[in-house]
Coordinates of C-alpha atoms in Angstrom, one line a residue:
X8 CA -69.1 -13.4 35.5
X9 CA -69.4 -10.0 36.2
X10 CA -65.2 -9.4 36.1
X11 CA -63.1 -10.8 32.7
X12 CA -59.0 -10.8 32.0
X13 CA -58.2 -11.0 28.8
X14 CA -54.6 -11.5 28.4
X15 CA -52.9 -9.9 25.4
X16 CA -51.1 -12.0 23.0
X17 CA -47.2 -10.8 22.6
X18 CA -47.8 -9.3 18.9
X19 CA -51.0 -7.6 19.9
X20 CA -48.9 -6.0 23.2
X21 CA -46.3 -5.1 21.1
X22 CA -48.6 -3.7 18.1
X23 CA -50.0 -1.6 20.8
X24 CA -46.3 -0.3 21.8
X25 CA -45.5 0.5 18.2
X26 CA -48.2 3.8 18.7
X27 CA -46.6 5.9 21.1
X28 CA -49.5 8.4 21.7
X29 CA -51.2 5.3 22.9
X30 CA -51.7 3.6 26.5
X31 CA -48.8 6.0 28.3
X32 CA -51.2 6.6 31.0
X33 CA -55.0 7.2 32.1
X34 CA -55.3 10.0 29.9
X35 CA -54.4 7.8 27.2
X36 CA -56.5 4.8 27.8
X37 CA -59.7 4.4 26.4
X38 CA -62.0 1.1 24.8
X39 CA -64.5 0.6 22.6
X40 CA -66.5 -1.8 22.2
X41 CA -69.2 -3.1 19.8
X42 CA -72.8 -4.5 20.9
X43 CA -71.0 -8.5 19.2
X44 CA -68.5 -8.2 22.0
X45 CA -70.8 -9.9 24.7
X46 CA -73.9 -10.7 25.3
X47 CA -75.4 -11.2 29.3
X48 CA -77.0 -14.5 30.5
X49 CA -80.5 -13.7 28.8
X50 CA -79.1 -13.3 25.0
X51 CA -79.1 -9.6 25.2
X52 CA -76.2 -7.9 23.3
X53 CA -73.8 -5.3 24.9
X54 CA -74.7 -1.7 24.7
X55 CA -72.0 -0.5 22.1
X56 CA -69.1 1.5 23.1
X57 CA -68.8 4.2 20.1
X58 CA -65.9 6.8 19.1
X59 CA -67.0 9.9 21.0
X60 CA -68.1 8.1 23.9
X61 CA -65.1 5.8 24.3
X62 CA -64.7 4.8 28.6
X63 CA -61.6 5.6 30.3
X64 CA -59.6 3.0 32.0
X65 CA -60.2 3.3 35.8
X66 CA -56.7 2.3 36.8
X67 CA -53.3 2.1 34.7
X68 CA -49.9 -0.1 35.4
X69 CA -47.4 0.9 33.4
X70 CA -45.0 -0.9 31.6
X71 CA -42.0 -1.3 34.1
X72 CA -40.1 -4.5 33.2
X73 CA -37.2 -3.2 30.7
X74 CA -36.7 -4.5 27.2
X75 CA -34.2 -7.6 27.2
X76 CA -31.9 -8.8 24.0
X77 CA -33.7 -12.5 23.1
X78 CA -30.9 -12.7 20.2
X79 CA -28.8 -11.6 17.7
X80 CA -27.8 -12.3 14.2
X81 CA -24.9 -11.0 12.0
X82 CA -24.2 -11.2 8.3
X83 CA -20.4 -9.9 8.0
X84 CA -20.7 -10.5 4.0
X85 CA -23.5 -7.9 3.6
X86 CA -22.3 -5.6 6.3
X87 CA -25.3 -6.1 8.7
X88 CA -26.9 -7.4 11.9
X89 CA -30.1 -7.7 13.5
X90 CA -31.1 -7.3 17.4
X91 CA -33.8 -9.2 18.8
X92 CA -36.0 -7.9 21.8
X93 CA -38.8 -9.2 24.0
X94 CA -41.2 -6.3 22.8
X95 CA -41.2 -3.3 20.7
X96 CA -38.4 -1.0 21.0
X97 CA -37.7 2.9 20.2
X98 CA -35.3 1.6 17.0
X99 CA -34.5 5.6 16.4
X100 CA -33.0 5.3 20.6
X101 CA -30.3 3.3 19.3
X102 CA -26.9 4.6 20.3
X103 CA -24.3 2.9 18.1
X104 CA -21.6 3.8 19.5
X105 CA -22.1 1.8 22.6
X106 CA -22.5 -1.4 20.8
X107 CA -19.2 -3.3 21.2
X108 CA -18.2 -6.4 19.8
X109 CA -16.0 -8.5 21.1
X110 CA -13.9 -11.7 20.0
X111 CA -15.0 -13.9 23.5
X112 CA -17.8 -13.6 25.9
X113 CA -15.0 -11.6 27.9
X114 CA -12.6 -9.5 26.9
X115 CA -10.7 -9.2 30.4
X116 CA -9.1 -12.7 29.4
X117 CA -5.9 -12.1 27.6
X118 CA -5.8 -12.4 23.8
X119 CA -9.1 -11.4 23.1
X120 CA -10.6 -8.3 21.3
X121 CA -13.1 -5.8 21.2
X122 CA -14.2 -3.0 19.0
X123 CA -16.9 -0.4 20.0
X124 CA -18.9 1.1 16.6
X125 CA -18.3 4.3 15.6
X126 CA -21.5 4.9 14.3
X127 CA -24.0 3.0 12.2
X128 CA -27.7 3.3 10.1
X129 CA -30.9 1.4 10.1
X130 CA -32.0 -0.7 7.6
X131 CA -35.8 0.1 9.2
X132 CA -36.9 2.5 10.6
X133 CA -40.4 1.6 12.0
X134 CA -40.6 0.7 15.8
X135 CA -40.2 -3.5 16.3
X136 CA -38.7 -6.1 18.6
X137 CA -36.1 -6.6 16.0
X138 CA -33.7 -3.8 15.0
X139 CA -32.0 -4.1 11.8
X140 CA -28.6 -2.5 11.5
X141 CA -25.8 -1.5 9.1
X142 CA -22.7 -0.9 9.9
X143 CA -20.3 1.6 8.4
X144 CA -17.5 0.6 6.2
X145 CA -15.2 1.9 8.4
X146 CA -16.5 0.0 11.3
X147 CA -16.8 -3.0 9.3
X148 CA -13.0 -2.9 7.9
X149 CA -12.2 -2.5 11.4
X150 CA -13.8 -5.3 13.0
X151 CA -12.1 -7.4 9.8
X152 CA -8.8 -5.9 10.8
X153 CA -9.3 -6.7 14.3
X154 CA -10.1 -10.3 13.4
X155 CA -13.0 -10.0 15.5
X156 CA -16.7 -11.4 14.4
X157 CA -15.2 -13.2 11.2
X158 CA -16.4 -16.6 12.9
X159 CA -19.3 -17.3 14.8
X160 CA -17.2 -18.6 18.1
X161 CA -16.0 -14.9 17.9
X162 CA -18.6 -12.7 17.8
X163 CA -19.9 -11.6 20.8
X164 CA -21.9 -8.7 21.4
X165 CA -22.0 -6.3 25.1
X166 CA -23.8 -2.8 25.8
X167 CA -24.2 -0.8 28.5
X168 CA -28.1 -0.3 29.6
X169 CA -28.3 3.5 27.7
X170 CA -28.0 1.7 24.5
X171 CA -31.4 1.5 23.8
X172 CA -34.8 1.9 25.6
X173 CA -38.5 1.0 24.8
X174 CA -41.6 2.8 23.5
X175 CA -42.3 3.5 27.3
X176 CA -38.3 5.0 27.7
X177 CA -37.1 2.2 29.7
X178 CA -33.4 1.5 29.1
X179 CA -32.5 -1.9 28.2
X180 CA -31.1 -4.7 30.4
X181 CA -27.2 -4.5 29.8
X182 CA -25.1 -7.1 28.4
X183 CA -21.9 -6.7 30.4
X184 CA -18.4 -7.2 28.2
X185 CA -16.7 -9.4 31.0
X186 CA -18.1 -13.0 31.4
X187 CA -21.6 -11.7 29.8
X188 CA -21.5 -10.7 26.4
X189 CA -24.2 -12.2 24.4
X190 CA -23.3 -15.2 21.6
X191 CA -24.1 -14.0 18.0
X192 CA -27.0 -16.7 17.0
X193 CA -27.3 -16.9 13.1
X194 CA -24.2 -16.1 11.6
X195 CA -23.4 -15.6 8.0
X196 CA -19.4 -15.4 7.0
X197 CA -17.6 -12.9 4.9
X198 CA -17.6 -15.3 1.5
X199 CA -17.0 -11.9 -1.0
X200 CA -13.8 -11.8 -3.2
X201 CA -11.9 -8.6 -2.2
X202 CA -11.5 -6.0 -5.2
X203 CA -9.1 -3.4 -6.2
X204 CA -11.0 -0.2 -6.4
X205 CA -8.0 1.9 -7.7
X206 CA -4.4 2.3 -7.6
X207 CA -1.9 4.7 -7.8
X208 CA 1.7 4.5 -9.1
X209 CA 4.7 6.8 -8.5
X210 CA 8.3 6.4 -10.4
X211 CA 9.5 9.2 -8.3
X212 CA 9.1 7.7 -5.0
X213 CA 8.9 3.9 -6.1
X214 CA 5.8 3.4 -4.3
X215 CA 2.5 1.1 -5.1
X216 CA -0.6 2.2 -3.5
X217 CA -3.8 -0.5 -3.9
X218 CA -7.3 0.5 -2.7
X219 CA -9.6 -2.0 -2.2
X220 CA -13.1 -2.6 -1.1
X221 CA -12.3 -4.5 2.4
X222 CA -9.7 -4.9 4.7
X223 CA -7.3 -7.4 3.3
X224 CA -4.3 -9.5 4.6
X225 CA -1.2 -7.9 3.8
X226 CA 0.8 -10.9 5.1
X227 CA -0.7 -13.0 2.2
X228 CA 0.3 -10.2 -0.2
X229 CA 2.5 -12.2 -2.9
X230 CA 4.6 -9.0 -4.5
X231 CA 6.0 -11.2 -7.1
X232 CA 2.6 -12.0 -8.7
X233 CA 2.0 -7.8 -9.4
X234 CA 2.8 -7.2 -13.2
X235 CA 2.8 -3.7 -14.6
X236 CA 1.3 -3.3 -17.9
X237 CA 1.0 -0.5 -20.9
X238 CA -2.2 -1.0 -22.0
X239 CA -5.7 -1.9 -21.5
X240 CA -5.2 -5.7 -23.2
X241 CA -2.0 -7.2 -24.9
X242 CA -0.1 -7.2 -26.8
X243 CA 1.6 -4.8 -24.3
X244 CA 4.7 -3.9 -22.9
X245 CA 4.6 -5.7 -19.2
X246 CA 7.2 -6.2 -16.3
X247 CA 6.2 -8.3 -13.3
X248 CA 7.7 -7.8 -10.1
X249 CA 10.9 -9.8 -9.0
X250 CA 12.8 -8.4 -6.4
X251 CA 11.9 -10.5 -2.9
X252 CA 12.7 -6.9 -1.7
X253 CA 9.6 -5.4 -3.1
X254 CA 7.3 -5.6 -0.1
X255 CA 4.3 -4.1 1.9
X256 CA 5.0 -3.1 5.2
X257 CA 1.6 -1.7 5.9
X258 CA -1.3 -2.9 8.3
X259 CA -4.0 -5.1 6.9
X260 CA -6.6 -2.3 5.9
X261 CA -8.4 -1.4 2.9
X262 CA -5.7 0.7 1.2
X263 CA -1.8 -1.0 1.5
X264 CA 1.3 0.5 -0.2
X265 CA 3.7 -1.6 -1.8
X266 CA 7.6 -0.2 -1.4
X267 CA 8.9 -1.0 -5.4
X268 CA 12.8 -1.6 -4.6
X269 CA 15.1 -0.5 -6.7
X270 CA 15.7 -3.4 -8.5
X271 CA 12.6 -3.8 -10.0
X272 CA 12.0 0.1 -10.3
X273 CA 15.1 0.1 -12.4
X274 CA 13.7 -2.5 -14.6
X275 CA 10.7 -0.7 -15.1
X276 CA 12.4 2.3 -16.2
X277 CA 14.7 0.5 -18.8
X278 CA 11.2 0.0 -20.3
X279 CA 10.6 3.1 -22.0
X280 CA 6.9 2.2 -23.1
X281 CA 6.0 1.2 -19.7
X282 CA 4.9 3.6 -16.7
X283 CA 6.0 6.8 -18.3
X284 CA 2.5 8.6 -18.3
X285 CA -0.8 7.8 -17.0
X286 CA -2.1 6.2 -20.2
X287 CA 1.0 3.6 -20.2
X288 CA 0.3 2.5 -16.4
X289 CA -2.1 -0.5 -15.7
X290 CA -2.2 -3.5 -13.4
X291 CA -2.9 -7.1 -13.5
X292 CA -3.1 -9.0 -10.3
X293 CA -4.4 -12.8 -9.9
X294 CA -6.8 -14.2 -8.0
X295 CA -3.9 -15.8 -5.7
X296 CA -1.8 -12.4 -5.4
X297 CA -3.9 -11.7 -2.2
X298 CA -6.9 -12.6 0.4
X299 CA -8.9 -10.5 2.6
X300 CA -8.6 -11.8 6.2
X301 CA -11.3 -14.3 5.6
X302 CA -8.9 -16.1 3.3
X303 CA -11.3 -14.7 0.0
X304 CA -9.4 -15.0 -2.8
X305 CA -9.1 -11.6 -4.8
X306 CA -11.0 -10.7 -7.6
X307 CA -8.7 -11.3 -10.6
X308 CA -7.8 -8.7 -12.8
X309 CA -6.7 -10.1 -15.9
X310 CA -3.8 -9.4 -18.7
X311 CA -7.3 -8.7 -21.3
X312 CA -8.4 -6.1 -19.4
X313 CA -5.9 -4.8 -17.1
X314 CA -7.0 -1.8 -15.2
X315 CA -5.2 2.0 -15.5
X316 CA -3.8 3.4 -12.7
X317 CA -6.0 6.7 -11.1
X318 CA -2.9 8.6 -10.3
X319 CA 0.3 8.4 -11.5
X320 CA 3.8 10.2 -10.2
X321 CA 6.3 10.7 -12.6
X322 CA 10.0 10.3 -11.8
X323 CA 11.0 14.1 -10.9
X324 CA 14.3 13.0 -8.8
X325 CA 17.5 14.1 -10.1
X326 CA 20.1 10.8 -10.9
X327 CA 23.0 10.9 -8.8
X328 CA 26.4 9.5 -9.4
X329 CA 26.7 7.0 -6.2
X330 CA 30.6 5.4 -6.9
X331 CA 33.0 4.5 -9.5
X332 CA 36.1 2.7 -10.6
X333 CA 38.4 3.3 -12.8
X334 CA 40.7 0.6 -14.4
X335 CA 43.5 1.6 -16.0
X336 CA 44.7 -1.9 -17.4
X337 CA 41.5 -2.3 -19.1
X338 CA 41.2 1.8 -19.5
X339 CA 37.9 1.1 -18.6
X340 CA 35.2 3.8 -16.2
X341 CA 32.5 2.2 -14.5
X342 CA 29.6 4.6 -13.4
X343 CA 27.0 3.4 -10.5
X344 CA 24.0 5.6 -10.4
X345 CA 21.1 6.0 -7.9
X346 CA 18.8 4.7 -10.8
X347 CA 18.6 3.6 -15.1
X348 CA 20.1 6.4 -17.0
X349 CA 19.6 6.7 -20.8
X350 CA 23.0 6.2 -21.8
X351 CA 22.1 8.3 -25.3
X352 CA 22.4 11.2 -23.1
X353 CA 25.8 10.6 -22.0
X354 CA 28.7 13.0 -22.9
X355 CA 31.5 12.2 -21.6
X356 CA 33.3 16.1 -21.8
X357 CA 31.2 16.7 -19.0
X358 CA 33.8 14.6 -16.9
X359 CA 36.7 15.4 -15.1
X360 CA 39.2 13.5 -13.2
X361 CA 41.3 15.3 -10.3
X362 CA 44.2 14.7 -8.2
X363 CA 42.4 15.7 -5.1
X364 CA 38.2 16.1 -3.9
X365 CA 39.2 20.3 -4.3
X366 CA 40.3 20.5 -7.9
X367 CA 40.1 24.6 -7.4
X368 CA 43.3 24.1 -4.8
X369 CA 45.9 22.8 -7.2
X370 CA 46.8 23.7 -10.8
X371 CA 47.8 21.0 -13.3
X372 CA 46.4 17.8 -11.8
X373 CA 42.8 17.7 -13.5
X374 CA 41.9 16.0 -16.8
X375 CA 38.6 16.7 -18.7
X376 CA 37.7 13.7 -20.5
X377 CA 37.3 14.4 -24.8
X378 CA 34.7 11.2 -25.0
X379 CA 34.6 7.8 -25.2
X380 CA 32.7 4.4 -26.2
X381 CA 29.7 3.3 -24.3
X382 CA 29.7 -0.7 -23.6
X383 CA 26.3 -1.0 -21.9
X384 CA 22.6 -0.4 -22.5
X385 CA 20.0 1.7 -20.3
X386 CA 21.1 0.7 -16.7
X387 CA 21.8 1.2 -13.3
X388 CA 25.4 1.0 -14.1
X389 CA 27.1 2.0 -17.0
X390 CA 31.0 0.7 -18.4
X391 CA 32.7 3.5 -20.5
X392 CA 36.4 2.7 -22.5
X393 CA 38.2 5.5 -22.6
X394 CA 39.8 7.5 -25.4
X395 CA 43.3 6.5 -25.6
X396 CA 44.2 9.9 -25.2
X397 CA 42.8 10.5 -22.3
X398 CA 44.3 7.1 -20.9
X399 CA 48.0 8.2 -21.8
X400 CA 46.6 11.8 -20.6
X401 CA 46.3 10.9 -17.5
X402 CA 49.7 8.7 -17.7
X403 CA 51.3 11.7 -18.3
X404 CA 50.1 13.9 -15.4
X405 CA 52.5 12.4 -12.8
X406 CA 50.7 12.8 -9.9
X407 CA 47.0 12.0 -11.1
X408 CA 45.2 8.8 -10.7
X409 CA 48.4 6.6 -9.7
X410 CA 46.1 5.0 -6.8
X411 CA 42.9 5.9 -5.0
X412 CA 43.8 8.2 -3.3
X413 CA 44.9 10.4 -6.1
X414 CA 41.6 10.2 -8.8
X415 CA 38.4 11.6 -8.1
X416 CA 35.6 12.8 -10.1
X417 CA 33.6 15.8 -10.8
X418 CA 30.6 16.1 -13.4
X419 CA 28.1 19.0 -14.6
X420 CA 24.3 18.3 -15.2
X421 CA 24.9 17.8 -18.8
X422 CA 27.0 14.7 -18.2
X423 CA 23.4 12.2 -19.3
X424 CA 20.1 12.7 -17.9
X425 CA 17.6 9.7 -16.2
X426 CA 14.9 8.0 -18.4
X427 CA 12.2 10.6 -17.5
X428 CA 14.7 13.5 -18.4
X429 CA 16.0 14.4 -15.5
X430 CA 19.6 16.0 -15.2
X431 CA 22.2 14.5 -13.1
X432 CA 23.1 16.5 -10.0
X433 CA 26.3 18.0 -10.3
X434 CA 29.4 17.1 -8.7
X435 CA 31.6 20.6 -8.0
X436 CA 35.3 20.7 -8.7
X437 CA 35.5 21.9 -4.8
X438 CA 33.8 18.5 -3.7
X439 CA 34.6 16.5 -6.4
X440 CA 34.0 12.1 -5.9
X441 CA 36.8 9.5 -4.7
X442 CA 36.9 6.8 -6.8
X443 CA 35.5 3.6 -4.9
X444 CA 38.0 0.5 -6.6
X445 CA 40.9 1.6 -8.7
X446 CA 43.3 -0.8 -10.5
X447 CA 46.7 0.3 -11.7
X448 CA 48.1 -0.4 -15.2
X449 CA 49.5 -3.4 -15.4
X450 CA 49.7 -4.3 -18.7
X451 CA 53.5 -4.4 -20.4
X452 CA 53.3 -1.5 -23.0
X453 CA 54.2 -3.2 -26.7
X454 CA 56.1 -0.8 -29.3
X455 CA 54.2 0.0 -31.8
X456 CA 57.0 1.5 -34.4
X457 CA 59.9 3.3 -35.0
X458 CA 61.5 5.0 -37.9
X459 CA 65.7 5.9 -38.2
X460 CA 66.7 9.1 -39.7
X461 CA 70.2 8.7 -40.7
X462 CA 70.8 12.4 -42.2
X463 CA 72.6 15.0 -40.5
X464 CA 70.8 14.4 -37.4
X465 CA 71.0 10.5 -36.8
X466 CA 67.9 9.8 -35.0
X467 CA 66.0 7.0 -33.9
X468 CA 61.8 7.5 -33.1
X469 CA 60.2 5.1 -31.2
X470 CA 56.7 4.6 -30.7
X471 CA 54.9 2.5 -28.0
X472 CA 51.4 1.6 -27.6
X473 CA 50.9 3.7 -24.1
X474 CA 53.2 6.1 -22.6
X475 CA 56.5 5.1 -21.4
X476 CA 58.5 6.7 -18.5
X477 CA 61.1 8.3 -20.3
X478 CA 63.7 8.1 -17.2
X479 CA 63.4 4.6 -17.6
X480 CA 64.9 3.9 -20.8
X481 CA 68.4 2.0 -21.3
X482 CA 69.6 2.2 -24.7
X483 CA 72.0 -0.6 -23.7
X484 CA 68.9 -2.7 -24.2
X485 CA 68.4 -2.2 -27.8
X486 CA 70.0 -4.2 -30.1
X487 CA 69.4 -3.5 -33.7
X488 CA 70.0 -6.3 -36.7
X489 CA 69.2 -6.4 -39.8
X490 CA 66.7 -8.8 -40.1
X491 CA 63.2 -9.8 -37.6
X492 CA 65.3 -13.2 -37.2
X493 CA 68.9 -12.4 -37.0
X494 CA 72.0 -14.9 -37.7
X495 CA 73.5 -16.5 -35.3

């Protein structure tokens, strides 16, 4: 025949879309042809078409049917995914930030979720049907935290028709987000064991930071499984967390703090070779101490090699006195403090009971204490038996400490000092502390001896083991004899 159509095969069309200076237009449509291509009915061979000479295309149709999505595949464990098109695309046109992914085919429906990319890379970059993507970690952690694409029945991809266009600028057919996003096809899950990167401790504030490398599930967080350790490997001074108080109250994302209560942050601090400096602060965490929201197990850290902290806060808060009682029975002085104190610190002069909260207001009605003996260890809360001086000190001021409304307490800096050093904040004489539970004396006071002087000056001493009200005495009531067990 004199006319031939040759249809193009797919890769050949698309080959020929990959070179953009090529077959835009008549001015960029020529042929060659060499004298093997045909040969007429007589055997004679084509006269050869040579570079120089190549003929021009007499007509052109350009390419007007716009690029459509054939598939998709996503691989949420390496971070990628991969867009399939009918023919060659621009791959550099791709806006990323109008790709959305959704958790259903539409997102209108209540309870489902979307998440449009902030941005993205290509893992190529040469012109292809199929478009190989990357997303950013931020994007990624975000679909994770979104709990959208960690399945393949939710992963669903929509874009508007600007997304992308072809080699010949022809926009893309849209996938519309309500009742048309496209189905992920291949589908790999996120199978990767989460990992801490780093962490950060701070004594002051009581506060656990934990960086990892995805988005993990802060409700699976199991507090109680977090040990603190002082070195690299063990032997080592370690403290696990106990209090059901110390919890996370942050969103499931790549960095979570843990809130240390006070309970356990007082325990730590009793330990004195434990999270006192940078080189004394590690962490071990088990595999089952959290998941990522793919239900991954963490990465274990073990006790061998437990890993040091990156920043670490040192206690810088000032102890407080919170409350305390005072027992006069037991002439006992329990101390509460806002955290552990180092009770070899403690000295006691810097103590002073008052009649009233202003001690500067009255004259007479204030006691410094002259010392006393320490009953507990490095703690929260501290038990102090007075000096039995002080005890029948008080006694003897009349109208100091005879209920709760008549003892408070004032204290300088230089009372004890916290476990990092720190000073206590002073309670002024003009403000000074009620006491929170009092008891009153009621134990019988006991004599302790007496001695008669029967000179010039007949006189009878008597000496009891706490002060006595003197207006109270009936000598009527004494009866002396001349032996412990008198005759009847």
């Amino acid at each position: 025949g004199l006319v031939f159509d040759i249809i193009l095969t797919i890769d050949d069309l698309n080959d020929m879309k990959r070179k953009t200076g090529l077959y835009t237009g008549l001015n960029t449509s020529y042929i060659l042809l060499t004298a093997d291509f045909a040969m007429d009915m007589f055997g004679n061979q084509l006269n050869a078409i040579e570079n120089g000479n190549a003929f021009q295309a007499g007509s052109f149709q350009d390419d007007s049917t716009p690029p459509q999505l054939l598939d998709w595949s996503l691989d949420i464990d390496a971070g990628t995914f991969v867009l399939t098109f009918a023919e060659t695309v621009d791959v550099q046109s791709l806006q990323f930030s109008q790709l959305t992914f959704q958790s259903s085919m539409n997102v209108s429906s209540g309870g489902n979720e979307s998440y449009q990319l902030t941005g993205g890379s290509l893992d190529a970059g040469v012109d292809d049907t199929r478009v190989f993507v990357r997303f950013t970690d931020f994007d990624l952690n975000r679909l994770k935290t979104e709990r959208i694409a960690l399945t393949a029945r939710t992963a669903f991809l929509s874009f508007p028709t600007t997304a992308l266009h072809d080699m010949n600028q022809r926009y893309i057919l849209a996938q519309e987000s309500d009742g048309f996003a496209r189905r992920v096809g291949g589908y790999q899950s996120d199978t990767s064991a989460p990992a801490l990167l780093n962490f950060n401790l701070s004594t002051n504030s009581g506060q656990l930071w934990l960086q990892f490398n995805e988005t993990v599930d802060v409700a699976s967080l199991l507090t109680g499984q977090i040990t603190l350790q002082s070195s690299a490997s063990q032997p080592a001074t370690t403290y696990r967390l106990r209090s059901p108080l110390s919890q996370s109250t942050s969103a499931d994302w790549t960095g979570i703090v843990v809130d240390i209560h006070n309970d356990d942050l007082n325990e730590i601090k009793k330990l004195p070779q434990l999270a006192v400096s940078p080189s004394t602060t590690h962490i071990v965490l088990p595999a089952t101490a959290l998941q990522d929201t793919s239900q991954n197990y963490l990465a274990p850290i073990g006790g061998s090699a437990a890993q040091l902290v990156s920043h670490f806060f040192e206690d810088k808060t000032q102890p407080e006195l919170q409350s305390f009682d005072l027992d006069l029975s037991t002439e006992e002085l329990t101390l509460r403090f806002s955290e552990t104190i180092d009770v070899s610190t403690i000295d006691l002069t810097a103590a002073t009971f008052g009649q009233i909260a202003d001690f500067d207001s009255i004259t007479g009605s204030t006691l410094p204490l002259s010392g006393g003996f320490i009953s507990s260890g490095d703690a929260p809360e501290v038990t102090v038996l007075l000096m039995t001086p002080d005890v029948n000190a008080i006694k003897l001021l009349y109208q100091l400490a005879i209920d709760g409304n008549t003892t408070f307490l004032s204290v300088t800096p230089s009372l004890l000092s916290d476990m990092n050093g720190n000073a206590i904040v002073e309670i002024n004489t003009t403000a000074a502390q009620q006491v929170l539970l009092y008891t009153a004396d009621t134990v019988p006071p006991t004599l302790a001896s007496f001695s008669l002087d029967m000179d010039a000056t007949p006189r009878l001493s008597l000496t009891f083991s706490e002060v006595v009200d003197a207006s109270s005495l009936l000598p009527s009531e004494l009866i002396l004899q001349d032996a412990s067990m008198a005759s009847t």
